[in-house]
Amino acid sequence: MPTLTRKGAATRQRILEGAAAHIREHGVVATTLDDVLARTATSKSQLFHYFPGGREELLLAVARFEAGRVLEDQRPQLGDLTSWPAWQAWRDRVVDRYRRQGRLCPLNSVTSHLGNGTPGAQAVVTELLHRWQGEIAAGVRHMQAAGEIDPGLDPDRAAAALLACIQGGVLIQMSTGETTHLEAALDMGIAALRHH
């Protein structure tokens, strides 16, 4: 994508955020380009100027936007896993985020619509999971340096297991509407770190 002026970047961001908000409210299948145009007070020529690939390109941009929100919604706690109270605060932040999100996961709905096997959608999810796992692993390493977690524990594997707990809990929540399994998974995962 060519470098945008400040005004152009703002227009592109307005379209992107409007599309994301509409998808969160109505779902990806029910969201048309006309819905996005109406919601963002944008002309069709503007939309195609910033998203020349049309709906599919816009949806991929929404997927990237939603992936970014997953991590941003956990800030500042995710970047500050430096004590057991901090881990508990992060746990509470994660549960609250998914409780507020409810049963519809915008990132999942967009990537599913695009096709999880498509390179663009797969890359968005892969990058999100790598970044998320990396930040959790950094917290494990900090706690190891502080003598709070066994130095023999592999931080990357521990972070991968905790992330799998979260994703499993979220998947069950999407089916049941309840965060019980997510909470239990996080509680057990953090307890395992403390006692390892």
Tab-separated table of C-alpha atoms in Angstrom:
chain	number	residue	atom	x	y	z
A	1	MET	CA	0.000	0.000	0.000
A	2	PRO	CA	1.391	3.463	-0.908
A	3	THR	CA	2.165	5.940	1.868
A	4	LEU	CA	-0.964	7.826	2.867
A	5	THR	CA	-1.348	11.443	3.834
A	6	ARG	CA	-2.566	12.121	7.362
A	7	LYS	CA	-6.057	12.769	5.984
A	8	GLY	CA	-5.926	9.625	3.843
A	9	ALA	CA	-4.787	7.500	6.785
A	10	ALA	CA	-7.628	8.928	8.881
A	11	THR	CA	-10.170	8.139	6.148
A	12	ARG	CA	-8.860	4.587	5.761
A	13	GLN	CA	-8.963	4.099	9.545
A	14	ARG	CA	-12.539	5.454	9.702
A	15	ILE	CA	-13.639	2.937	7.057
A	16	LEU	CA	-11.799	0.112	8.818
A	17	GLU	CA	-13.199	0.901	12.285
A	18	GLY	CA	-16.711	1.386	10.888
A	19	ALA	CA	-16.563	-1.971	9.117
A	20	ALA	CA	-15.243	-3.668	12.268
A	21	ALA	CA	-17.987	-2.128	14.428
A	22	HIS	CA	-20.703	-3.172	11.974
A	23	ILE	CA	-19.362	-6.730	11.851
A	24	ARG	CA	-19.273	-6.888	15.662
A	25	GLU	CA	-22.928	-5.810	15.783
A	26	HIS	CA	-24.367	-7.709	12.816
A	27	GLY	CA	-21.898	-10.427	11.861
A	28	VAL	CA	-19.737	-10.722	8.791
A	29	VAL	CA	-22.336	-12.386	6.562
A	30	ALA	CA	-24.895	-9.630	7.156
A	31	THR	CA	-22.371	-6.833	6.542
A	32	THR	CA	-22.298	-5.454	3.017
A	33	LEU	CA	-20.119	-2.772	1.482
A	34	ASP	CA	-23.217	-0.558	1.330
A	35	ASP	CA	-23.560	-0.948	5.110
A	36	VAL	CA	-19.962	0.165	5.558
A	37	LEU	CA	-20.427	3.102	3.177
A	38	ALA	CA	-23.529	4.278	5.033
A	39	ARG	CA	-21.983	3.828	8.468
A	40	THR	CA	-18.780	5.680	7.608
A	41	ALA	CA	-20.247	8.352	5.295
A	42	THR	CA	-17.815	7.208	2.635
A	43	SER	CA	-18.217	7.086	-1.128
A	44	LYS	CA	-17.709	3.877	-3.063
A	45	SER	CA	-14.734	5.417	-4.881
A	46	GLN	CA	-13.100	6.263	-1.530
A	47	LEU	CA	-13.623	2.757	-0.217
A	48	PHE	CA	-12.088	1.193	-3.327
A	49	HIS	CA	-9.247	3.733	-3.255
A	50	TYR	CA	-8.184	2.492	0.196
A	51	PHE	CA	-9.267	-1.125	-0.303
A	52	PRO	CA	-8.818	-1.830	-4.037
A	53	GLY	CA	-9.500	-5.535	-3.497
A	54	GLY	CA	-13.014	-4.678	-2.305
A	55	ARG	CA	-14.789	-6.651	0.379
A	56	GLU	CA	-12.156	-9.379	0.771
A	57	GLU	CA	-9.345	-6.876	1.273
A	58	LEU	CA	-11.459	-4.901	3.719
A	59	LEU	CA	-12.286	-8.082	5.660
A	60	LEU	CA	-8.606	-9.003	5.866
A	61	ALA	CA	-7.854	-5.506	7.205
A	62	VAL	CA	-10.670	-5.955	9.745
A	63	ALA	CA	-9.131	-9.283	10.783
A	64	ARG	CA	-5.787	-7.526	11.397
A	65	PHE	CA	-7.580	-4.775	13.330
A	66	GLU	CA	-9.448	-7.278	15.515
A	67	ALA	CA	-6.263	-9.279	16.134
A	68	GLY	CA	-4.623	-6.101	17.386
A	69	ARG	CA	-7.578	-5.464	19.684
A	70	VAL	CA	-7.164	-8.888	21.299
A	71	LEU	CA	-3.782	-7.827	22.678
A	72	GLU	CA	-4.638	-4.171	23.266
A	73	ASP	CA	-7.635	-5.182	25.380
A	74	GLN	CA	-5.184	-6.959	27.724
A	75	ARG	CA	-2.978	-3.895	28.233
A	76	PRO	CA	-1.227	-2.840	30.355
A	77	GLN	CA	-1.458	-6.101	32.326
A	78	LEU	CA	-0.155	-8.382	29.557
A	79	GLY	CA	3.106	-6.433	29.344
A	80	ASP	CA	3.568	-6.358	33.121
A	81	LEU	CA	3.526	-9.989	34.283
A	82	THR	CA	6.103	-9.269	36.990
A	83	SER	CA	4.392	-10.530	40.176
A	84	TRP	CA	1.651	-12.992	41.125
A	85	PRO	CA	-0.821	-10.117	41.748
A	86	ALA	CA	0.047	-8.865	38.237
A	87	TRP	CA	-0.692	-12.323	36.779
A	88	GLN	CA	-4.036	-12.308	38.613
A	89	ALA	CA	-4.834	-8.830	37.250
A	90	TRP	CA	-4.040	-10.072	33.726
A	91	ARG	CA	-6.233	-13.136	34.256
A	92	ASP	CA	-9.097	-10.891	35.353
A	93	ARG	CA	-8.542	-8.623	32.334
A	94	VAL	CA	-8.670	-11.582	29.925
A	95	VAL	CA	-11.878	-12.942	31.473
A	96	ASP	CA	-13.480	-9.496	31.436
A	97	ARG	CA	-12.530	-8.984	27.783
A	98	TYR	CA	-14.157	-12.210	26.686
A	99	ARG	CA	-17.159	-11.756	28.962
A	100	ARG	CA	-17.814	-8.366	27.323
A	101	GLN	CA	-17.223	-9.822	23.857
A	102	GLY	CA	-19.899	-12.459	24.368
A	103	ARG	CA	-20.500	-15.404	22.102
A	104	LEU	CA	-19.556	-13.676	18.853
A	105	CYS	CA	-15.819	-13.514	18.255
A	106	PRO	CA	-15.295	-10.922	15.498
A	107	LEU	CA	-11.825	-12.198	14.607
A	108	ASN	CA	-13.061	-15.775	14.329
A	109	SER	CA	-16.089	-14.792	12.251
A	110	VAL	CA	-13.991	-12.765	9.792
A	111	THR	CA	-11.202	-15.337	9.429
A	112	SER	CA	-13.758	-18.149	9.096
A	113	HIS	CA	-15.523	-16.209	6.364
A	114	LEU	CA	-12.253	-15.574	4.551
A	115	GLY	CA	-11.313	-19.215	5.069
A	116	ASN	CA	-8.876	-20.133	7.818
A	117	GLY	CA	-6.717	-21.836	5.206
A	118	THR	CA	-6.258	-18.712	3.089
A	119	PRO	CA	-2.726	-17.330	3.465
A	120	GLY	CA	-3.861	-13.852	4.560
A	121	ALA	CA	-6.252	-15.013	7.275
A	122	GLN	CA	-3.865	-17.698	8.467
A	123	ALA	CA	-1.027	-15.153	8.706
A	124	VAL	CA	-3.149	-12.799	10.833
A	125	VAL	CA	-4.025	-15.518	13.350
A	126	THR	CA	-0.500	-16.964	13.381
A	127	GLU	CA	1.055	-13.559	14.048
A	128	LEU	CA	-1.441	-12.840	16.830
A	129	LEU	CA	-0.734	-16.148	18.564
A	130	HIS	CA	3.049	-15.723	18.246
A	131	ARG	CA	2.931	-12.214	19.730
A	132	TRP	CA	0.569	-13.278	22.523
A	133	GLN	CA	2.659	-16.337	23.393
A	134	GLY	CA	5.808	-14.217	23.317
A	135	GLU	CA	4.422	-11.744	25.834
A	136	ILE	CA	3.266	-14.504	28.183
A	137	ALA	CA	6.674	-16.189	27.869
A	138	ALA	CA	8.368	-12.885	28.741
A	139	GLY	CA	6.312	-12.834	31.937
A	140	VAL	CA	7.377	-16.394	32.755
A	141	ARG	CA	11.036	-15.446	32.198
A	142	HIS	CA	10.670	-12.437	34.477
A	143	MET	CA	9.199	-14.618	37.215
A	144	GLN	CA	12.012	-17.149	36.745
A	145	ALA	CA	14.593	-14.371	37.156
A	146	ALA	CA	12.798	-13.297	40.343
A	147	GLY	CA	12.966	-16.860	41.681
A	148	GLU	CA	9.176	-17.298	41.568
A	149	ILE	CA	9.080	-19.991	38.851
A	150	ASP	CA	11.389	-22.982	38.477
A	151	PRO	CA	14.245	-21.970	36.139
A	152	GLY	CA	14.056	-25.420	34.524
A	153	LEU	CA	10.609	-24.700	33.084
A	154	ASP	CA	10.573	-23.912	29.339
A	155	PRO	CA	8.930	-20.445	29.162
A	156	ASP	CA	7.792	-20.869	25.563
A	157	ARG	CA	6.097	-24.205	26.221
A	158	ALA	CA	4.506	-22.862	29.414
A	159	ALA	CA	3.186	-19.849	27.476
A	160	ALA	CA	1.941	-22.101	24.673
A	161	ALA	CA	0.052	-24.260	27.192
A	162	LEU	CA	-1.495	-21.230	28.891
A	163	LEU	CA	-2.518	-19.780	25.532
A	164	ALA	CA	-4.093	-23.120	24.573
A	165	CYS	CA	-6.033	-23.004	27.862
A	166	ILE	CA	-7.339	-19.548	26.988
A	167	GLN	CA	-8.313	-20.483	23.454
A	168	GLY	CA	-10.058	-23.656	24.620
A	169	GLY	CA	-11.977	-21.691	27.232
A	170	VAL	CA	-12.975	-19.070	24.666
A	171	LEU	CA	-14.134	-21.757	22.233
A	172	ILE	CA	-16.382	-23.270	24.907
A	173	GLN	CA	-17.649	-19.797	25.806
A	174	MET	CA	-18.595	-19.199	22.159
A	175	SER	CA	-20.766	-22.327	22.381
A	176	THR	CA	-22.245	-21.844	25.856
A	177	GLY	CA	-22.053	-18.106	26.513
A	178	GLU	CA	-20.355	-18.810	29.860
A	179	THR	CA	-16.797	-17.963	30.945
A	180	THR	CA	-16.636	-20.743	33.568
A	181	HIS	CA	-14.238	-22.906	31.553
A	182	LEU	CA	-12.055	-19.946	30.571
A	183	GLU	CA	-11.759	-18.912	34.215
A	184	ALA	CA	-10.956	-22.457	35.344
A	185	ALA	CA	-8.349	-22.884	32.605
A	186	LEU	CA	-6.585	-19.640	33.507
A	187	ASP	CA	-6.738	-20.346	37.232
A	188	MET	CA	-5.291	-23.841	36.804
A	189	GLY	CA	-2.667	-22.673	34.316
A	190	ILE	CA	-1.406	-19.893	36.581
A	191	ALA	CA	-1.533	-22.194	39.621
A	192	ALA	CA	0.604	-24.711	37.725
A	193	LEU	CA	3.183	-21.989	37.039
A	194	ARG	CA	3.258	-21.031	40.730
A	195	HIS	CA	3.779	-24.583	41.903
A	196	HIS	CA	6.122	-25.797	39.178
